[in-house]
Protein backbone atom coordinates (compact mmCIF):
# COMPACT_ATOMS: atom_id res chain seq x y z
CA UNK A 1 0.00 0.00 0.00
CA UNK A 2 1.43 3.42 -0.93
CA UNK A 3 1.35 6.25 1.59
CA UNK A 4 -1.52 7.97 -0.11
CA UNK A 5 -3.60 4.79 -0.26
CA UNK A 6 -2.94 4.28 3.44
CA UNK A 7 -3.91 7.87 4.19
CA UNK A 8 -7.07 7.48 2.15
CA UNK A 9 -8.20 4.19 3.63
CA UNK A 10 -7.57 5.48 7.16
CA UNK A 11 -9.73 8.47 6.41
CA UNK A 12 -13.51 8.49 6.73
CA UNK A 13 -14.68 10.49 3.72
CA UNK A 14 -17.27 13.06 4.65
CA UNK A 15 -18.67 14.23 1.35
CA UNK A 16 -22.02 15.36 2.77
CA UNK A 17 -25.03 14.11 0.80
CA UNK A 18 -22.90 12.46 -1.94
CA UNK A 19 -23.71 8.73 -2.07
CA UNK A 20 -21.61 7.27 -4.91
CA UNK A 21 -20.17 7.97 -8.32
CA UNK A 22 -22.63 7.01 -11.04
CA UNK A 23 -21.79 6.37 -14.70
CA UNK A 24 -23.67 8.73 -16.96
CA UNK A 25 -23.79 6.13 -19.72
CA UNK A 26 -24.54 2.77 -18.07
CA UNK A 27 -25.66 3.77 -14.57
CA UNK A 28 -22.93 1.65 -12.91
CA UNK A 29 -22.30 2.89 -9.35
CA UNK A 30 -18.90 2.94 -7.64
CA UNK A 31 -17.92 4.15 -4.14
CA UNK A 32 -16.83 7.78 -3.77
CA UNK A 33 -13.16 8.05 -4.79
CA UNK A 34 -10.84 10.03 -7.07
CA UNK A 35 -12.15 8.41 -10.24
CA UNK A 36 -13.66 9.94 -13.32
CA UNK A 37 -14.29 7.16 -15.86
CA UNK A 38 -16.52 4.10 -15.58
CA UNK A 39 -14.54 0.84 -15.42
CA UNK A 40 -17.38 -0.94 -17.29
CA UNK A 41 -17.90 1.36 -20.28
CA UNK A 42 -15.44 4.31 -19.93
CA UNK A 43 -18.39 6.70 -19.61
CA UNK A 44 -17.96 9.78 -17.37
CA UNK A 45 -18.74 9.39 -13.68
CA UNK A 46 -21.02 11.86 -11.95
CA UNK A 47 -21.84 12.38 -8.26
CA UNK A 48 -25.09 10.74 -7.12
CA UNK A 49 -26.77 11.85 -3.87
CA UNK A 50 -29.07 10.88 -1.05
CA UNK A 51 -30.50 14.26 -0.17
CA UNK A 52 -32.11 14.79 3.21
CA UNK A 53 -34.93 17.26 3.74
CA UNK A 54 -33.66 20.70 2.69
CA UNK A 55 -35.62 23.90 3.25
CA UNK A 56 -35.41 27.38 1.75
CA UNK A 57 -35.12 28.87 5.24
CA UNK A 58 -32.08 26.72 6.02
CA UNK A 59 -30.36 27.79 2.81
CA UNK A 60 -31.24 31.46 3.33
CA UNK A 61 -29.76 31.33 6.84
CA UNK A 62 -26.49 29.88 5.50
CA UNK A 63 -23.22 31.61 4.62
CA UNK A 64 -23.17 34.33 1.93
CA UNK A 65 -21.28 32.04 -0.45
CA UNK A 66 -21.82 28.76 -2.34
CA UNK A 67 -21.59 26.99 1.03
CA UNK A 68 -25.23 27.94 1.72
CA UNK A 69 -25.90 25.05 -0.72
CA UNK A 70 -23.47 22.65 1.02
CA UNK A 71 -26.27 20.09 1.62
CA UNK A 72 -26.64 19.85 -2.18
CA UNK A 73 -22.89 19.45 -2.88
CA UNK A 74 -20.23 16.70 -2.42
CA UNK A 75 -18.55 18.53 0.47
CA UNK A 76 -18.44 17.94 4.24
CA UNK A 77 -21.08 19.61 6.41
CA UNK A 78 -18.39 21.75 8.11
CA UNK A 79 -16.93 22.85 4.76
CA UNK A 80 -16.98 26.54 5.62
CA UNK A 81 -14.59 25.98 8.54
CA UNK A 82 -11.73 25.00 6.21
CA UNK A 83 -9.73 27.65 4.33
CA UNK A 84 -11.14 28.08 0.84
CA UNK A 85 -11.98 30.99 -1.44
CA UNK A 86 -15.70 30.89 -0.49
CA UNK A 87 -17.00 32.15 -3.86
CA UNK A 88 -20.56 32.66 -5.03
CA UNK A 89 -23.68 34.61 -4.19
CA UNK A 90 -22.69 37.03 -6.92
CA UNK A 91 -25.31 39.54 -7.96
CA UNK A 92 -28.22 38.86 -10.28
CA UNK A 93 -28.75 42.15 -12.09
CA UNK A 94 -32.12 43.14 -13.58
CA UNK A 95 -30.83 44.34 -16.96
CA UNK A 96 -33.55 46.70 -18.21
CA UNK A 97 -31.34 48.82 -20.45
CA UNK A 98 -29.77 45.78 -22.11
CA UNK A 99 -33.28 44.28 -22.43
CA UNK A 100 -34.47 47.39 -24.27
CA UNK A 101 -31.45 47.29 -26.58
CA UNK A 102 -32.06 43.62 -27.38
CA UNK A 103 -35.85 43.94 -27.67
CA UNK A 104 -36.87 41.68 -24.78
CA UNK A 105 -39.03 42.42 -21.76
CA UNK A 106 -37.58 40.58 -18.74
CA UNK A 107 -33.84 40.10 -18.66
CA UNK A 108 -31.33 39.36 -15.89
CA UNK A 109 -27.57 39.14 -15.98
CA UNK A 110 -25.84 36.80 -13.51
CA UNK A 111 -22.63 38.73 -12.88
CA UNK A 112 -19.99 36.15 -11.96
CA UNK A 113 -17.17 38.67 -12.44
CA UNK A 114 -17.68 39.27 -8.69
CA UNK A 115 -16.00 36.03 -7.61
CA UNK A 116 -12.62 36.05 -5.79
CA UNK A 117 -10.56 35.54 -8.97
CA UNK A 118 -13.20 37.17 -11.18
CA UNK A 119 -14.72 34.18 -12.95
CA UNK A 120 -17.18 31.37 -12.31
CA UNK A 121 -14.22 28.94 -12.06
CA UNK A 122 -13.87 29.82 -8.36
CA UNK A 123 -17.10 27.86 -7.79
CA UNK A 124 -15.89 24.61 -9.31
CA UNK A 125 -12.42 24.89 -7.79
CA UNK A 126 -13.79 25.56 -4.29
CA UNK A 127 -15.85 22.37 -4.44
CA UNK A 128 -12.93 20.43 -5.93
CA UNK A 129 -10.63 21.62 -3.13
CA UNK A 130 -13.15 20.70 -0.42
CA UNK A 131 -13.64 17.21 -1.92
CA UNK A 132 -9.91 16.70 -2.63
CA UNK A 133 -9.12 17.49 1.02
CA UNK A 134 -11.53 14.72 2.07
CA UNK A 135 -10.04 12.33 -0.49
CA UNK A 136 -6.54 12.78 0.97
CA UNK A 137 -4.87 14.92 -1.70
CA UNK A 138 -2.25 17.54 -0.90
CA UNK A 139 -1.55 19.25 -4.24
CA UNK A 140 -4.09 21.13 -6.38
CA UNK A 141 -3.43 20.98 -10.13
CA UNK A 142 -5.08 21.70 -13.49
CA UNK A 143 -4.70 22.19 -17.20
CA UNK A 144 -6.32 25.54 -17.97
CA UNK A 145 -7.42 28.01 -20.63
CA UNK A 146 -6.81 30.77 -18.07
CA UNK A 147 -9.59 31.31 -15.57
CA UNK A 148 -9.13 27.90 -14.04
CA UNK A 149 -5.42 28.65 -13.60
CA UNK A 150 -6.29 31.78 -11.61
CA UNK A 151 -8.82 29.95 -9.45
CA UNK A 152 -6.62 26.91 -8.72
CA UNK A 153 -3.52 28.97 -7.89
CA UNK A 154 -5.51 31.24 -5.55
CA UNK A 155 -7.42 28.44 -3.81
CA UNK A 156 -4.21 26.43 -3.25
CA UNK A 157 -2.48 29.52 -1.84
CA UNK A 158 -5.36 30.16 0.54
CA UNK A 159 -5.42 26.53 1.69
CA UNK A 160 -1.63 26.38 2.08
CA UNK A 161 -1.41 23.67 -0.62
CA UNK A 162 1.08 23.42 -3.43
CA UNK A 163 -0.29 23.93 -6.94
CA UNK A 164 0.76 22.76 -10.39
CA UNK A 165 -0.89 24.73 -13.17
CA UNK A 166 -0.41 23.98 -16.87
CA UNK A 167 -1.38 26.60 -19.47
CA UNK A 168 -0.94 27.05 -23.22
CA UNK A 169 1.98 29.45 -23.73
CA UNK A 170 -0.20 31.68 -25.97
CA UNK A 171 -2.48 32.69 -23.07
CA UNK A 172 -3.46 36.33 -22.43
CA UNK A 173 -0.79 38.19 -20.43
CA UNK A 174 -3.31 39.21 -17.78
CA UNK A 175 -4.27 35.60 -17.10
CA UNK A 176 -0.62 34.52 -16.86
CA UNK A 177 0.27 37.26 -14.36
CA UNK A 178 -2.90 36.84 -12.29
CA UNK A 179 -1.98 33.18 -11.85
CA UNK A 180 1.76 33.60 -11.33
CA UNK A 181 1.22 36.10 -8.51
CA UNK A 182 -0.02 33.31 -6.18
CA UNK A 183 3.43 31.73 -6.50
CA UNK A 184 2.52 28.13 -7.23
CA UNK A 185 4.21 26.10 -9.97
CA UNK A 186 2.95 27.63 -13.24
CA UNK A 187 4.11 25.87 -16.42
CA UNK A 188 3.49 27.31 -19.90
CA UNK A 189 3.29 24.60 -22.56
CA UNK A 190 3.95 25.21 -26.25
CA UNK A 191 0.68 23.77 -27.49
CA UNK A 192 -3.08 24.43 -27.43
CA UNK A 193 -5.48 23.59 -24.61
CA UNK A 194 -6.19 20.12 -25.93
CA UNK A 195 -2.42 19.34 -25.81
CA UNK A 196 -2.23 20.69 -22.25
CA UNK A 197 -5.24 18.62 -21.24
CA UNK A 198 -3.70 15.40 -22.62
CA UNK A 199 -0.52 16.16 -20.68
CA UNK A 200 -2.51 16.58 -17.47
CA UNK A 201 -4.19 13.20 -17.95
CA UNK A 202 -0.74 11.57 -18.32
CA UNK A 203 0.65 13.35 -15.24
CA UNK A 204 -2.43 12.55 -13.13
CA UNK A 205 -1.78 8.84 -13.68
CA UNK A 206 1.78 9.15 -12.32
CA UNK A 207 1.32 11.60 -9.43
CA UNK A 208 -1.24 10.15 -7.12
CA UNK A 209 -1.24 13.01 -4.62
CA UNK A 210 -2.03 15.64 -7.28
CA UNK A 211 -5.70 16.49 -7.52
CA UNK A 212 -6.16 17.68 -11.10
CA UNK A 213 -9.43 19.49 -10.45
CA UNK A 214 -10.86 18.92 -13.94
CA UNK A 215 -9.31 15.47 -14.52
CA UNK A 216 -9.12 12.98 -11.65
CA UNK A 217 -11.51 14.83 -9.32
CA UNK A 218 -13.67 16.15 -12.18
CA UNK A 219 -16.93 14.58 -10.89
CA UNK A 220 -16.71 16.73 -7.72
CA UNK A 221 -15.37 19.82 -9.50
CA UNK A 222 -18.22 19.74 -12.03
CA UNK A 223 -20.84 19.82 -9.27
CA UNK A 224 -19.66 23.31 -8.32
CA UNK A 225 -21.37 24.68 -11.44
CA UNK A 226 -24.73 23.70 -9.95
CA UNK A 227 -24.42 26.64 -7.58
CA UNK A 228 -25.00 29.04 -10.51
CA UNK A 229 -28.39 27.40 -11.05
CA UNK A 230 -29.26 27.42 -7.35
CA UNK A 231 -28.36 31.09 -7.00
CA UNK A 232 -30.32 32.19 -10.05
CA UNK A 233 -33.41 30.41 -8.70
CA UNK A 234 -33.01 31.75 -5.16
CA UNK A 235 -32.32 35.29 -6.39
CA UNK A 236 -35.42 35.23 -8.62
CA UNK A 237 -37.40 34.56 -5.42
CA UNK A 238 -37.22 30.74 -5.58
CA UNK A 239 -38.40 30.43 -9.19
CA UNK A 240 -36.82 28.98 -12.31
CA UNK A 241 -36.26 31.36 -15.24
CA UNK A 242 -38.04 30.44 -18.50
CA UNK A 243 -34.88 30.76 -20.61
CA UNK A 244 -31.18 30.75 -19.79
CA UNK A 245 -28.15 31.32 -22.05
CA UNK A 246 -24.95 29.57 -20.93
CA UNK A 247 -21.46 29.76 -22.52
CA UNK A 248 -20.03 26.38 -23.54
CA UNK A 249 -16.37 25.31 -23.32
CA UNK A 250 -16.25 21.67 -22.11
CA UNK A 251 -20.04 21.93 -21.69
CA UNK A 252 -19.96 20.97 -18.01
CA UNK A 253 -21.43 24.22 -16.71
CA UNK A 254 -24.46 24.06 -19.00
CA UNK A 255 -25.36 20.50 -17.99
CA UNK A 256 -24.94 21.30 -14.28
CA UNK A 257 -27.14 24.40 -14.37
CA UNK A 258 -29.82 22.10 -15.78
CA UNK A 259 -29.08 19.50 -13.06
CA UNK A 260 -29.48 22.21 -10.41
CA UNK A 261 -32.86 23.31 -11.79
CA UNK A 262 -34.09 19.70 -11.84
CA UNK A 263 -32.89 19.04 -8.28
CA UNK A 264 -34.59 22.19 -6.96
CA UNK A 265 -37.85 21.01 -8.51
CA UNK A 266 -37.48 17.46 -7.17
CA UNK A 267 -36.70 18.76 -3.66
CA UNK A 268 -39.76 21.06 -3.70
CA UNK A 269 -37.54 24.12 -3.32
CA UNK A 270 -39.10 25.60 -6.48
CA UNK A 271 -42.16 24.93 -8.61
CA UNK A 272 -40.83 22.62 -11.41
CA UNK A 273 -41.82 25.02 -14.20
CA UNK A 274 -40.52 24.44 -17.76
CA UNK A 275 -37.33 26.19 -18.85
CA UNK A 276 -35.23 26.20 -22.00
CA UNK A 277 -31.42 26.02 -21.93
CA UNK A 278 -29.39 27.65 -24.72
CA UNK A 279 -25.66 27.14 -25.36
CA UNK A 280 -23.31 29.88 -26.62
CA UNK A 281 -20.06 29.35 -28.52
CA UNK A 282 -17.62 31.43 -30.57
CA UNK A 283 -17.64 30.55 -34.27
CA UNK A 284 -13.87 29.89 -34.10
CA UNK A 285 -14.54 27.06 -31.64
CA UNK A 286 -18.10 25.86 -32.14
CA UNK A 287 -18.05 22.05 -32.30
CA UNK A 288 -21.17 21.71 -30.14
CA UNK A 289 -23.15 24.29 -32.13
CA UNK A 290 -22.11 22.53 -35.35
CA UNK A 291 -23.28 19.13 -34.06
CA UNK A 292 -26.56 20.64 -32.83
CA UNK A 293 -27.26 22.32 -36.14
CA UNK A 294 -26.38 19.20 -38.15
CA UNK A 295 -28.60 17.05 -35.91
CA UNK A 296 -25.65 14.88 -34.86
CA UNK A 297 -25.13 13.15 -31.49
CA UNK A 298 -21.35 13.05 -31.61
CA UNK A 299 -19.02 16.04 -31.57
CA UNK A 300 -16.44 16.47 -34.32
CA UNK A 301 -13.35 18.02 -32.62
CA UNK A 302 -12.01 21.31 -34.05
CA UNK A 303 -8.81 23.37 -33.80
CA UNK A 304 -9.85 26.52 -31.92
CA UNK A 305 -9.24 29.97 -33.41
CA UNK A 306 -11.10 32.67 -31.48
CA UNK A 307 -10.49 35.57 -29.10
CA UNK A 308 -12.76 33.77 -26.62
CA UNK A 309 -9.87 31.72 -25.28
CA UNK A 310 -11.60 30.70 -22.07
CA UNK A 311 -14.11 28.81 -24.24
CA UNK A 312 -11.54 27.43 -26.68
CA UNK A 313 -11.88 23.69 -26.06
CA UNK A 314 -11.85 21.91 -29.41
CA UNK A 315 -12.81 18.49 -28.01
CA UNK A 316 -15.46 19.27 -25.35
CA UNK A 317 -15.86 16.35 -22.92
CA UNK A 318 -19.48 17.14 -22.07
CA UNK A 319 -20.53 18.12 -25.60
CA UNK A 320 -22.93 15.19 -26.10
CA UNK A 321 -24.64 15.97 -22.77
CA UNK A 322 -25.05 19.60 -23.83
CA UNK A 323 -26.87 18.34 -26.92
CA UNK A 324 -29.11 16.12 -24.73
CA UNK A 325 -29.90 19.04 -22.41
CA UNK A 326 -30.74 21.64 -25.03
CA UNK A 327 -32.81 19.14 -27.05
CA UNK A 328 -34.72 17.92 -23.98
CA UNK A 329 -35.53 21.47 -22.79
CA UNK A 330 -36.31 22.92 -26.25
CA UNK A 331 -33.25 25.17 -26.45
CA UNK A 332 -30.43 25.29 -29.00
CA UNK A 333 -26.70 26.00 -29.40
CA UNK A 334 -25.63 29.02 -31.46
CA UNK A 335 -22.28 30.56 -32.33
CA UNK A 336 -21.11 34.13 -32.95
CA UNK A 337 -18.11 35.75 -34.64
CA UNK A 338 -15.25 37.43 -32.76
CA UNK A 339 -16.47 40.79 -34.08
CA UNK A 340 -19.93 40.16 -32.61
CA UNK A 341 -18.24 39.18 -29.33
CA UNK A 342 -16.40 42.51 -29.06
CA UNK A 343 -19.56 44.46 -29.99
CA UNK A 344 -21.47 42.55 -27.31
CA UNK A 345 -18.83 43.23 -24.63
CA UNK A 346 -19.25 46.93 -25.42
CA UNK A 347 -23.05 46.70 -25.50
CA UNK A 348 -23.18 45.10 -22.04
CA UNK A 349 -20.72 47.67 -20.68
CA UNK A 350 -22.61 50.62 -22.22
CA UNK A 351 -26.06 49.48 -21.08
CA UNK A 352 -25.42 47.87 -17.68
CA UNK A 353 -22.00 49.03 -16.49
CA UNK A 354 -20.68 45.46 -16.50
CA UNK A 355 -17.35 44.73 -18.16
CA UNK A 356 -17.29 41.08 -19.20
CA UNK A 357 -14.48 39.03 -20.66
CA UNK A 358 -14.80 37.51 -24.12
CA UNK A 359 -16.87 34.57 -22.80
CA UNK A 360 -19.46 37.11 -21.58
CA UNK A 361 -19.38 38.71 -25.01
CA UNK A 362 -20.14 35.29 -26.50
CA UNK A 363 -23.17 34.92 -24.22
CA UNK A 364 -24.59 38.38 -24.93
CA UNK A 365 -23.93 38.16 -28.69
CA UNK A 366 -25.53 34.72 -28.81
CA UNK A 367 -28.59 36.00 -26.92
CA UNK A 368 -28.89 38.81 -29.47
CA UNK A 369 -28.71 36.32 -32.33
CA UNK A 370 -31.25 34.00 -30.68
CA UNK A 371 -33.65 36.92 -30.22
CA UNK A 372 -33.22 38.11 -33.81
CA UNK A 373 -33.81 34.62 -35.16
CA UNK A 374 -36.91 34.15 -33.00
CA UNK A 375 -35.44 31.28 -30.96
CA UNK A 376 -35.58 33.21 -27.67
CA UNK A 377 -39.07 34.33 -26.74
CA UNK A 378 -38.86 38.12 -26.13
CA UNK A 379 -41.71 37.93 -23.60
CA UNK A 380 -40.23 35.15 -21.46
CA UNK A 381 -37.99 35.69 -18.43
CA UNK A 382 -34.41 35.28 -19.57
CA UNK A 383 -31.12 34.98 -17.68
CA UNK A 384 -27.67 35.44 -19.25
CA UNK A 385 -24.65 33.97 -17.46
CA UNK A 386 -21.71 36.39 -17.49
CA UNK A 387 -18.91 34.16 -16.31
CA UNK A 388 -15.71 36.24 -16.36
CA UNK A 389 -14.25 39.73 -16.00
CA UNK A 390 -13.19 41.97 -18.88
CA UNK A 391 -9.99 43.01 -17.12
CA UNK A 392 -8.64 39.55 -18.02
CA UNK A 393 -9.10 40.02 -21.77
CA UNK A 394 -8.20 43.66 -22.39
CA UNK A 395 -6.41 42.63 -25.60
CA UNK A 396 -9.83 41.87 -27.15
CA UNK A 397 -10.95 45.48 -26.91
CA UNK A 398 -7.79 47.59 -26.75
CA UNK A 399 -7.81 48.50 -30.46
CA UNK A 400 -11.45 49.60 -30.33
CA UNK A 401 -11.71 51.79 -27.25
CA UNK A 402 -9.78 54.55 -25.53
CA UNK A 403 -9.97 58.20 -24.50
CA UNK A 404 -12.00 60.43 -26.83
CA UNK A 405 -9.20 62.97 -26.81
CA UNK A 406 -5.96 63.81 -25.06
CA UNK A 407 -5.88 67.47 -24.17
CA UNK A 408 -3.74 69.97 -22.25
CA UNK A 409 -4.92 70.71 -18.66
CA UNK A 410 -7.35 73.51 -19.57
CA UNK A 411 -11.15 73.60 -19.25
CA UNK A 412 -11.39 75.19 -22.70
CA UNK A 413 -9.60 72.23 -24.21
CA UNK A 414 -11.96 69.77 -22.44
CA UNK A 415 -14.99 71.72 -23.68
CA UNK A 416 -13.60 71.74 -27.19
CA UNK A 417 -12.99 67.98 -27.08
CA UNK A 418 -16.61 67.52 -25.91
CA UNK A 419 -17.83 69.71 -28.77
CA UNK A 420 -19.29 72.30 -26.40
C1 LIG B 1 -14.46 27.65 -18.22
C2 LIG B 1 -15.34 28.77 -18.56
C3 LIG B 1 -16.65 28.59 -19.08
C4 LIG B 1 -17.25 27.27 -19.49
O1 LIG B 1 -17.01 26.18 -18.75
P1 LIG B 1 -17.37 24.68 -19.15
O2 LIG B 1 -18.00 24.17 -17.93
O3 LIG B 1 -16.05 24.04 -19.44
O4 LIG B 1 -18.28 24.67 -20.35
C5 LIG B 1 -17.43 29.70 -19.27
N1 LIG B 1 -16.98 30.94 -19.02
C6 LIG B 1 -15.76 31.16 -18.53
C7 LIG B 1 -15.32 32.58 -18.30
C8 LIG B 1 -14.89 30.11 -18.30
O5 LIG B 1 -13.67 30.35 -17.82
ZN1 LIG C 1 -20.49 2.96 -17.52
PDB file of C-alpha atoms and ligand atoms in Angstrom, residues 23 25-26 28 38 40-43, ligand 2:
ATOM      1  CA  UNK A  23     -21.794   6.366 -14.700  1.00  0.00           C
ATOM      2  CA  UNK A  25     -23.790   6.132 -19.722  1.00  0.00           C
ATOM      3  CA  UNK A  26     -24.544   2.765 -18.074  1.00  0.00           C
ATOM      4  CA  UNK A  28     -22.930   1.649 -12.914  1.00  0.00           C
ATOM      5  CA  UNK A  38     -16.521   4.099 -15.584  1.00  0.00           C
ATOM      6  CA  UNK A  40     -17.381  -0.943 -17.295  1.00  0.00           C
ATOM      7  CA  UNK A  41     -17.899   1.363 -20.278  1.00  0.00           C
ATOM      8  CA  UNK A  42     -15.444   4.312 -19.931  1.00  0.00           C
ATOM      9  CA  UNK A  43     -18.395   6.700 -19.611  1.00  0.00           C
TER      10      UNK A  43
HETATM   11 ZN1  LIG B   2     -20.493   2.958 -17.517  1.00  0.00          ZN
END
